[in-house]
Amino acid sequence: MRTREKLVKLIDDAIKQYEDNTCIRFVKRTNQAKYVKIIKDGRKCYSHVGQVQRPQPQPLSLGGGCEFIGTVVHELGHAIGLYHEHQRSDRDTYITVYGQNVRAGNECCIVIRGYFAPIFMTSERISRLVACIFLKMGFSYFFLVE
């Protein structure tokens, strides 16, 4: 199977996870002005959170190194409006955030973001994500699961 075909299958499998486990349904684009356009931006994996307010496609990048089912599910989650679980409005009920352990410039990553509908993210996954991205050198966590 060619690389493009593998990526299309991966995207279809990620969409199937949402459709099998939630009330969310994805619709193939016909002539809509606003839609999610999956691109390959170098080695970057990203999406805006929720629909962008402009009449053009919303980019969702699945660059090199992003070809994993969990990554595709994660970025699709951002595209439909989901923030990270450590940013949910009730997070302080479940975890303790140690802001002093967050690397300078990444403080925005621990801001509480209002409404959140948890899907697919576990404490173990969150811990691995933040351990590689947000921490100052020498610290092993910025929150603890209670």
PDB file of C-alpha atoms in Angstrom:
ATOM      1  CA  MET A   1       0.000   0.000   0.000  1.00  0.00           C
ATOM      2  CA  ARG A   2       1.364   3.440  -0.931  1.00  0.00           C
ATOM      3  CA  THR A   3       1.998   6.138   1.669  1.00  0.00           C
ATOM      4  CA  ARG A   4      -1.037   8.241   0.639  1.00  0.00           C
ATOM      5  CA  GLU A   5      -3.301   5.191   0.769  1.00  0.00           C
ATOM      6  CA  LYS A   6      -1.971   4.332   4.243  1.00  0.00           C
ATOM      7  CA  LEU A   7      -2.668   7.868   5.465  1.00  0.00           C
ATOM      8  CA  VAL A   8      -6.205   7.841   4.025  1.00  0.00           C
ATOM      9  CA  LYS A   9      -6.868   4.507   5.778  1.00  0.00           C
ATOM     10  CA  LEU A  10      -5.476   5.906   9.029  1.00  0.00           C
ATOM     11  CA  ILE A  11      -7.764   8.956   8.772  1.00  0.00           C
ATOM     12  CA  ASP A  12     -10.751   6.711   7.997  1.00  0.00           C
ATOM     13  CA  ASP A  13      -9.890   4.518  11.018  1.00  0.00           C
ATOM     14  CA  ALA A  14      -9.639   7.579  13.296  1.00  0.00           C
ATOM     15  CA  ILE A  15     -12.992   8.890  12.066  1.00  0.00           C
ATOM     16  CA  LYS A  16     -14.473   5.437  12.676  1.00  0.00           C
ATOM     17  CA  GLN A  17     -13.304   5.598  16.315  1.00  0.00           C
ATOM     18  CA  TYR A  18     -15.284   8.805  16.810  1.00  0.00           C
ATOM     19  CA  GLU A  19     -18.330   7.523  14.977  1.00  0.00           C
ATOM     20  CA  ASP A  20     -18.321   4.153  16.785  1.00  0.00           C
ATOM     21  CA  ASN A  21     -17.890   5.683  20.253  1.00  0.00           C
ATOM     22  CA  THR A  22     -19.668   9.056  20.130  1.00  0.00           C
ATOM     23  CA  CYS A  23     -22.586  10.822  18.485  1.00  0.00           C
ATOM     24  CA  ILE A  24     -20.137  12.729  16.254  1.00  0.00           C
ATOM     25  CA  ARG A  25     -20.449  12.122  12.512  1.00  0.00           C
ATOM     26  CA  PHE A  26     -18.037  13.289   9.829  1.00  0.00           C
ATOM     27  CA  VAL A  27     -19.384  14.202   6.393  1.00  0.00           C
ATOM     28  CA  LYS A  28     -17.327  14.007   3.213  1.00  0.00           C
ATOM     29  CA  ARG A  29     -16.938  17.420   1.627  1.00  0.00           C
ATOM     30  CA  THR A  30     -18.862  18.242  -1.519  1.00  0.00           C
ATOM     31  CA  ASN A  31     -18.946  22.019  -2.066  1.00  0.00           C
ATOM     32  CA  GLN A  32     -18.782  23.431   1.484  1.00  0.00           C
ATOM     33  CA  ALA A  33     -16.718  26.620   1.896  1.00  0.00           C
ATOM     34  CA  LYS A  34     -15.736  25.667   5.458  1.00  0.00           C
ATOM     35  CA  TYR A  35     -14.186  22.256   5.964  1.00  0.00           C
ATOM     36  CA  VAL A  36     -11.162  20.538   7.471  1.00  0.00           C
ATOM     37  CA  LYS A  37      -8.364  20.249   4.925  1.00  0.00           C
ATOM     38  CA  ILE A  38      -5.802  17.618   5.850  1.00  0.00           C
ATOM     39  CA  ILE A  39      -2.328  18.704   4.811  1.00  0.00           C
ATOM     40  CA  LYS A  40       1.256  17.617   5.369  1.00  0.00           C
ATOM     41  CA  ASP A  41       3.222  20.538   6.860  1.00  0.00           C
ATOM     42  CA  GLY A  42       6.732  19.162   7.228  1.00  0.00           C
ATOM     43  CA  ARG A  43       6.880  17.130  10.449  1.00  0.00           C
ATOM     44  CA  LYS A  44       4.141  19.106  12.228  1.00  0.00           C
ATOM     45  CA  CYS A  45       0.975  17.646  13.773  1.00  0.00           C
ATOM     46  CA  TYR A  46      -1.617  20.357  14.486  1.00  0.00           C
ATOM     47  CA  SER A  47      -5.143  21.674  14.128  1.00  0.00           C
ATOM     48  CA  HIS A  48      -6.994  24.741  15.359  1.00  0.00           C
ATOM     49  CA  VAL A  49      -9.407  23.993  18.196  1.00  0.00           C
ATOM     50  CA  GLY A  50     -12.914  24.175  16.752  1.00  0.00           C
ATOM     51  CA  GLN A  51     -14.075  25.763  13.520  1.00  0.00           C
ATOM     52  CA  VAL A  52     -12.046  28.730  12.325  1.00  0.00           C
ATOM     53  CA  GLN A  53     -14.109  31.831  11.653  1.00  0.00           C
ATOM     54  CA  ARG A  54     -13.170  32.469   8.067  1.00  0.00           C
ATOM     55  CA  PRO A  55     -14.693  31.195   4.833  1.00  0.00           C
ATOM     56  CA  GLN A  56     -11.820  28.920   3.877  1.00  0.00           C
ATOM     57  CA  PRO A  57     -10.554  25.457   4.731  1.00  0.00           C
ATOM     58  CA  GLN A  58      -9.290  24.757   8.226  1.00  0.00           C
ATOM     59  CA  PRO A  59      -5.837  23.165   8.035  1.00  0.00           C
ATOM     60  CA  LEU A  60      -5.139  19.974   9.976  1.00  0.00           C
ATOM     61  CA  SER A  61      -1.531  18.898   9.509  1.00  0.00           C
ATOM     62  CA  LEU A  62      -0.446  15.275   9.624  1.00  0.00           C
ATOM     63  CA  GLY A  63       3.197  15.765   8.712  1.00  0.00           C
ATOM     64  CA  GLY A  64       5.974  13.210   8.866  1.00  0.00           C
ATOM     65  CA  GLY A  65       5.958  11.379  12.186  1.00  0.00           C
ATOM     66  CA  CYS A  66       2.227  11.999  12.730  1.00  0.00           C
ATOM     67  CA  GLU A  67       1.100   8.755  11.088  1.00  0.00           C
ATOM     68  CA  PHE A  68      -0.282   7.079  14.206  1.00  0.00           C
ATOM     69  CA  ILE A  69      -3.929   6.411  14.983  1.00  0.00           C
ATOM     70  CA  GLY A  70      -3.681   8.211  18.344  1.00  0.00           C
ATOM     71  CA  THR A  71      -2.213  11.319  16.722  1.00  0.00           C
ATOM     72  CA  VAL A  72      -4.910  11.440  14.043  1.00  0.00           C
ATOM     73  CA  VAL A  73      -7.676  10.958  16.648  1.00  0.00           C
ATOM     74  CA  HIS A  74      -6.029  13.686  18.771  1.00  0.00           C
ATOM     75  CA  GLU A  75      -5.845  16.244  15.932  1.00  0.00           C
ATOM     76  CA  LEU A  76      -9.384  15.455  14.750  1.00  0.00           C
ATOM     77  CA  GLY A  77     -10.450  16.090  18.357  1.00  0.00           C
ATOM     78  CA  HIS A  78      -8.935  19.565  18.194  1.00  0.00           C
ATOM     79  CA  ALA A  79     -10.667  20.193  14.847  1.00  0.00           C
ATOM     80  CA  ILE A  80     -14.072  19.401  16.394  1.00  0.00           C
ATOM     81  CA  GLY A  81     -13.399  21.653  19.389  1.00  0.00           C
ATOM     82  CA  LEU A  82     -11.765  19.499  22.063  1.00  0.00           C
ATOM     83  CA  TYR A  83      -8.990  20.831  24.279  1.00  0.00           C
ATOM     84  CA  HIS A  84      -6.540  18.673  26.232  1.00  0.00           C
ATOM     85  CA  GLU A  85      -7.862  17.001  29.363  1.00  0.00           C
ATOM     86  CA  HIS A  86      -5.391  18.910  31.557  1.00  0.00           C
ATOM     87  CA  GLN A  87      -7.147  22.097  30.352  1.00  0.00           C
ATOM     88  CA  ARG A  88     -10.705  21.023  31.177  1.00  0.00           C
ATOM     89  CA  SER A  89     -12.758  23.222  33.500  1.00  0.00           C
ATOM     90  CA  ASP A  90     -12.917  20.629  36.305  1.00  0.00           C
ATOM     91  CA  ARG A  91      -9.297  19.480  36.086  1.00  0.00           C
ATOM     92  CA  ASP A  92      -8.400  20.815  39.567  1.00  0.00           C
ATOM     93  CA  THR A  93     -10.816  18.256  41.014  1.00  0.00           C
ATOM     94  CA  TYR A  94      -8.657  15.458  39.615  1.00  0.00           C
ATOM     95  CA  ILE A  95      -5.105  16.769  39.325  1.00  0.00           C
ATOM     96  CA  THR A  96      -2.721  19.205  40.984  1.00  0.00           C
ATOM     97  CA  VAL A  97      -0.954  21.527  38.545  1.00  0.00           C
ATOM     98  CA  TYR A  98       2.588  22.658  39.378  1.00  0.00           C
ATOM     99  CA  GLY A  99       2.918  25.739  37.182  1.00  0.00           C
ATOM    100  CA  GLN A 100       6.454  26.414  38.409  1.00  0.00           C
ATOM    101  CA  ASN A 101       7.573  23.227  36.625  1.00  0.00           C
ATOM    102  CA  VAL A 102       6.314  24.375  33.222  1.00  0.00           C
ATOM    103  CA  ARG A 103       8.965  25.497  30.740  1.00  0.00           C
ATOM    104  CA  ALA A 104       8.947  29.270  30.096  1.00  0.00           C
ATOM    105  CA  GLY A 105       6.777  30.106  27.104  1.00  0.00           C
ATOM    106  CA  ASN A 106       4.467  27.104  27.602  1.00  0.00           C
ATOM    107  CA  GLU A 107       2.324  28.593  30.367  1.00  0.00           C
ATOM    108  CA  CYS A 108      -0.604  28.830  27.931  1.00  0.00           C
ATOM    109  CA  CYS A 109      -0.628  25.024  27.825  1.00  0.00           C
ATOM    110  CA  ILE A 110      -1.949  24.771  31.386  1.00  0.00           C
ATOM    111  CA  VAL A 111      -4.682  27.412  31.099  1.00  0.00           C
ATOM    112  CA  ILE A 112      -8.174  26.069  31.869  1.00  0.00           C
ATOM    113  CA  ARG A 113     -10.262  26.281  28.700  1.00  0.00           C
ATOM    114  CA  GLY A 114     -13.913  26.174  29.768  1.00  0.00           C
ATOM    115  CA  TYR A 115     -16.161  23.370  28.540  1.00  0.00           C
ATOM    116  CA  PHE A 116     -14.552  20.053  27.766  1.00  0.00           C
ATOM    117  CA  ALA A 117     -16.004  16.738  26.636  1.00  0.00           C
ATOM    118  CA  PRO A 118     -13.515  13.980  27.497  1.00  0.00           C
ATOM    119  CA  ILE A 119     -12.995  11.343  24.828  1.00  0.00           C
ATOM    120  CA  PHE A 120     -10.076   8.919  24.455  1.00  0.00           C
ATOM    121  CA  MET A 121      -7.487  10.715  26.640  1.00  0.00           C
ATOM    122  CA  THR A 122      -6.206   8.824  29.660  1.00  0.00           C
ATOM    123  CA  SER A 123      -3.983  10.083  32.455  1.00  0.00           C
ATOM    124  CA  GLU A 124      -1.150   7.909  31.122  1.00  0.00           C
ATOM    125  CA  ARG A 125      -1.395   9.436  27.640  1.00  0.00           C
ATOM    126  CA  ILE A 126      -1.549  12.957  29.059  1.00  0.00           C
ATOM    127  CA  SER A 127       1.506  12.322  31.227  1.00  0.00           C
ATOM    128  CA  ARG A 128       3.539  11.144  28.241  1.00  0.00           C
ATOM    129  CA  LEU A 129       2.427  14.122  26.152  1.00  0.00           C
ATOM    130  CA  VAL A 130       3.317  16.775  28.702  1.00  0.00           C
ATOM    131  CA  ALA A 131       6.534  15.094  29.798  1.00  0.00           C
ATOM    132  CA  CYS A 132       8.040  15.556  26.363  1.00  0.00           C
ATOM    133  CA  ILE A 133       6.707  18.983  25.535  1.00  0.00           C
ATOM    134  CA  PHE A 134       6.099  21.321  28.427  1.00  0.00           C
ATOM    135  CA  LEU A 135       8.528  20.587  31.270  1.00  0.00           C
ATOM    136  CA  LYS A 136      11.606  22.464  32.422  1.00  0.00           C
ATOM    137  CA  MET A 137      14.781  20.391  32.466  1.00  0.00           C
ATOM    138  CA  GLY A 138      15.145  18.346  35.643  1.00  0.00           C
ATOM    139  CA  PHE A 139      11.413  18.131  36.434  1.00  0.00           C
ATOM    140  CA  SER A 140       9.421  14.975  35.903  1.00  0.00           C
ATOM    141  CA  TYR A 141       5.883  16.402  36.079  1.00  0.00           C
ATOM    142  CA  PHE A 142       3.802  19.529  36.171  1.00  0.00           C
ATOM    143  CA  PHE A 143       0.704  17.815  37.520  1.00  0.00           C
ATOM    144  CA  LEU A 144      -0.160  14.759  39.567  1.00  0.00           C
ATOM    145  CA  VAL A 145      -3.237  12.618  39.056  1.00  0.00           C
ATOM    146  CA  GLU A 146      -5.089  12.401  42.372  1.00  0.00           C
TER     147      GLU A 146
END
